[in-house]
mmCIF file of C-alpha atoms in Angstrom:
data_model
loop_
_atom_site.group_PDB
_atom_site.id
_atom_site.type_symbol
_atom_site.label_atom_id
_atom_site.label_comp_id
_atom_site.label_asym_id
_atom_site.label_seq_id
_atom_site.Cartn_x
_atom_site.Cartn_y
_atom_site.Cartn_z
ATOM 1 C CA MET A 1 88.034 131.399 115.613
ATOM 2 C CA ARG A 2 89.166 128.727 118.037
ATOM 3 C CA LYS A 3 86.146 126.539 117.179
ATOM 4 C CA ILE A 4 86.917 126.790 113.469
ATOM 5 C CA PHE A 5 90.513 125.758 114.079
ATOM 6 C CA PHE A 6 89.498 122.681 116.093
ATOM 7 C CA ALA A 7 86.837 121.776 113.523
ATOM 8 C CA LEU A 8 89.436 121.911 110.731
ATOM 9 C CA MET A 9 91.882 119.837 112.783
ATOM 10 C CA THR A 10 89.178 117.232 113.435
ATOM 11 C CA VAL A 11 88.335 116.994 109.739
ATOM 12 C CA ALA A 12 92.038 116.673 108.855
ATOM 13 C CA CYS A 13 92.470 113.844 111.369
ATOM 14 C CA LEU A 14 89.416 112.010 110.057
ATOM 15 C CA VAL A 15 90.573 112.294 106.469
ATOM 16 C CA THR A 16 94.080 110.978 107.202
ATOM 17 C CA SER A 17 92.865 108.162 109.442
ATOM 18 C CA SER A 18 90.304 106.917 106.908
ATOM 19 C CA VAL A 19 92.954 105.876 104.387
ATOM 20 C CA ALA A 20 92.597 102.099 104.217
ATOM 21 C CA ALA A 21 94.281 99.136 102.656
ATOM 22 C CA GLN A 22 93.739 98.690 98.986
ATOM 23 C CA ASP A 23 92.594 95.557 97.180
ATOM 24 C CA VAL A 24 94.233 95.486 93.759
ATOM 25 C CA TRP A 25 92.507 93.651 90.896
ATOM 26 C CA ILE A 26 94.672 90.959 89.296
ATOM 27 C CA SER A 27 92.454 88.946 86.949
ATOM 28 C CA SER A 28 88.998 87.638 86.130
ATOM 29 C CA GLY A 29 87.917 84.024 86.183
ATOM 30 C CA GLY A 30 85.747 82.458 83.519
ATOM 31 C CA ASN A 31 82.900 81.932 85.973
ATOM 32 C CA GLY A 32 82.427 85.547 87.087
ATOM 33 C CA THR A 33 85.067 85.456 89.813
ATOM 34 C CA GLU A 34 87.711 88.139 90.316
ATOM 35 C CA TRP A 35 91.148 87.885 91.949
ATOM 36 C CA TYR A 36 92.394 90.751 94.142
ATOM 37 C CA ILE A 37 95.621 91.181 96.104
ATOM 38 C CA VAL A 38 95.321 92.753 99.547
ATOM 39 C CA ASP A 39 98.110 95.271 98.909
ATOM 40 C CA GLU A 40 99.174 95.843 102.512
ATOM 41 C CA THR A 41 99.879 92.118 103.043
ATOM 42 C CA ILE A 42 102.703 91.867 100.504
ATOM 43 C CA ALA A 43 105.990 90.876 102.121
ATOM 44 C CA GLY A 44 109.237 89.544 100.735
ATOM 45 C CA ASP A 45 112.985 89.686 100.527
ATOM 46 C CA ALA A 46 115.649 89.441 97.839
ATOM 47 C CA ASN A 47 118.618 89.520 100.183
ATOM 48 C CA GLY A 48 120.078 86.425 101.699
ATOM 49 C CA LYS A 49 120.128 82.843 100.496
ATOM 50 C CA PHE A 50 116.946 82.935 98.413
ATOM 51 C CA ARG A 51 114.186 85.252 97.228
ATOM 52 C CA TRP A 52 110.666 84.987 98.576
ATOM 53 C CA THR A 53 107.384 86.873 98.676
ATOM 54 C CA ASN A 54 104.009 86.254 100.299
ATOM 55 C CA ALA A 55 100.608 87.904 99.893
ATOM 56 C CA LEU A 56 96.978 87.463 100.804
ATOM 57 C CA THR A 57 94.423 87.509 98.029
ATOM 58 C CA LYS A 58 90.672 87.444 97.724
ATOM 59 C CA LEU A 59 88.771 85.328 95.241
ATOM 60 C CA VAL A 60 85.543 87.296 94.891
ATOM 61 C CA ALA A 61 82.409 85.626 93.510
ATOM 62 C CA ALA A 62 79.833 87.403 91.342
ATOM 63 C CA ASP A 63 77.547 87.781 94.377
ATOM 64 C CA GLY A 64 80.285 89.643 96.319
ATOM 65 C CA SER A 65 81.204 86.788 98.660
ATOM 66 C CA PHE A 66 84.903 85.938 98.806
ATOM 67 C CA ILE A 67 87.446 83.407 99.961
ATOM 68 C CA GLY A 68 90.808 84.461 101.362
ATOM 69 C CA VAL A 69 93.791 82.722 99.778
ATOM 70 C CA GLU A 70 97.352 83.008 101.068
ATOM 71 C CA TRP A 71 100.136 82.715 98.464
ATOM 72 C CA LYS A 72 103.753 81.873 99.371
ATOM 73 C CA PHE A 73 106.395 82.156 96.645
ATOM 74 C CA THR A 74 110.029 81.040 96.802
ATOM 75 C CA GLN A 75 112.741 81.135 94.158
ATOM 76 C CA VAL A 76 114.412 77.759 94.609
ATOM 77 C CA ASN A 77 117.449 78.549 92.450
ATOM 78 C CA PRO A 78 118.747 82.093 91.849
ATOM 79 C CA GLU A 79 120.133 81.134 88.433
ATOM 80 C CA GLY A 80 118.142 82.168 85.381
ATOM 81 C CA GLY A 81 115.848 85.059 84.647
ATOM 82 C CA ARG A 82 113.681 87.095 86.976
ATOM 83 C CA LEU A 83 110.813 84.591 86.856
ATOM 84 C CA ALA A 84 112.925 81.441 86.582
ATOM 85 C CA ASN A 85 112.751 78.756 89.256
ATOM 86 C CA TRP A 86 109.838 80.125 91.287
ATOM 87 C CA VAL A 87 107.471 77.794 93.131
ATOM 88 C CA TYR A 88 104.415 78.613 95.198
ATOM 89 C CA SER A 89 101.992 77.117 97.645
ATOM 90 C CA THR A 90 98.558 78.348 98.621
ATOM 91 C CA VAL A 91 96.360 78.093 101.678
ATOM 92 C CA TRP A 92 92.593 78.135 101.020
ATOM 93 C CA ASP A 93 90.387 78.389 104.114
ATOM 94 C CA ASN A 94 93.184 77.054 106.357
ATOM 95 C CA ALA A 95 93.817 74.089 104.019
ATOM 96 C CA PRO A 96 97.346 74.092 102.535
ATOM 97 C CA ASN A 97 97.913 72.953 98.972
ATOM 98 C CA PRO A 98 101.078 71.311 97.638
ATOM 99 C CA GLU A 99 103.890 73.313 96.104
ATOM 100 C CA ALA A 100 103.707 73.973 92.360
ATOM 101 C CA GLU A 101 105.833 75.691 89.721
ATOM 102 C CA VAL A 102 104.896 79.232 88.654
ATOM 103 C CA LEU A 103 103.893 78.913 85.004
ATOM 104 C CA PRO A 104 103.577 81.726 82.417
ATOM 105 C CA GLY A 105 100.101 83.184 81.964
ATOM 106 C CA THR A 106 98.690 81.829 85.233
ATOM 107 C CA ASN A 107 97.246 83.715 88.185
ATOM 108 C CA ALA A 108 100.317 82.598 90.126
ATOM 109 C CA GLU A 109 102.557 84.449 87.660
ATOM 110 C CA LYS A 110 100.352 87.567 87.771
ATOM 111 C CA ILE A 111 100.369 87.623 91.569
ATOM 112 C CA LEU A 112 104.125 86.976 91.735
ATOM 113 C CA LEU A 113 104.883 89.755 89.229
ATOM 114 C CA PHE A 114 102.720 92.220 91.141
ATOM 115 C CA CYS A 115 104.447 91.343 94.426
ATOM 116 C CA LEU A 116 107.944 91.579 92.938
ATOM 117 C CA ASN A 117 107.180 94.947 91.357
ATOM 118 C CA ARG A 118 105.639 96.276 94.582
ATOM 119 C CA LEU A 119 108.722 95.169 96.558
ATOM 120 C CA GLY A 120 111.161 96.430 93.921
ATOM 121 C CA ILE A 121 112.705 92.977 93.518
#
């Protein structure tokens, strides 16, 4: 009886410890690529002087290889709607890119919306 108890406890520990981070699909590219957000990396804040959110993503090629891309979003002016006045910058393979405006229908908008919804902002 004791052996059965310890066996069940071991299985329960293995099951709970095997829960891993989730990559969430965001969109497909025209060349067979797929964008995923690494869910556990989403951070952000709506309190204070301005709103911000950051996340790591993966751009996965058709062959399964991927590039990690860091996204940093900031709402530069709190006036306007939920998606008004947001800018972002990305870092691809340790190379930062200049800041750009979040435009409707872009991957930037899709990633921003997912992050805001996940954070409840």
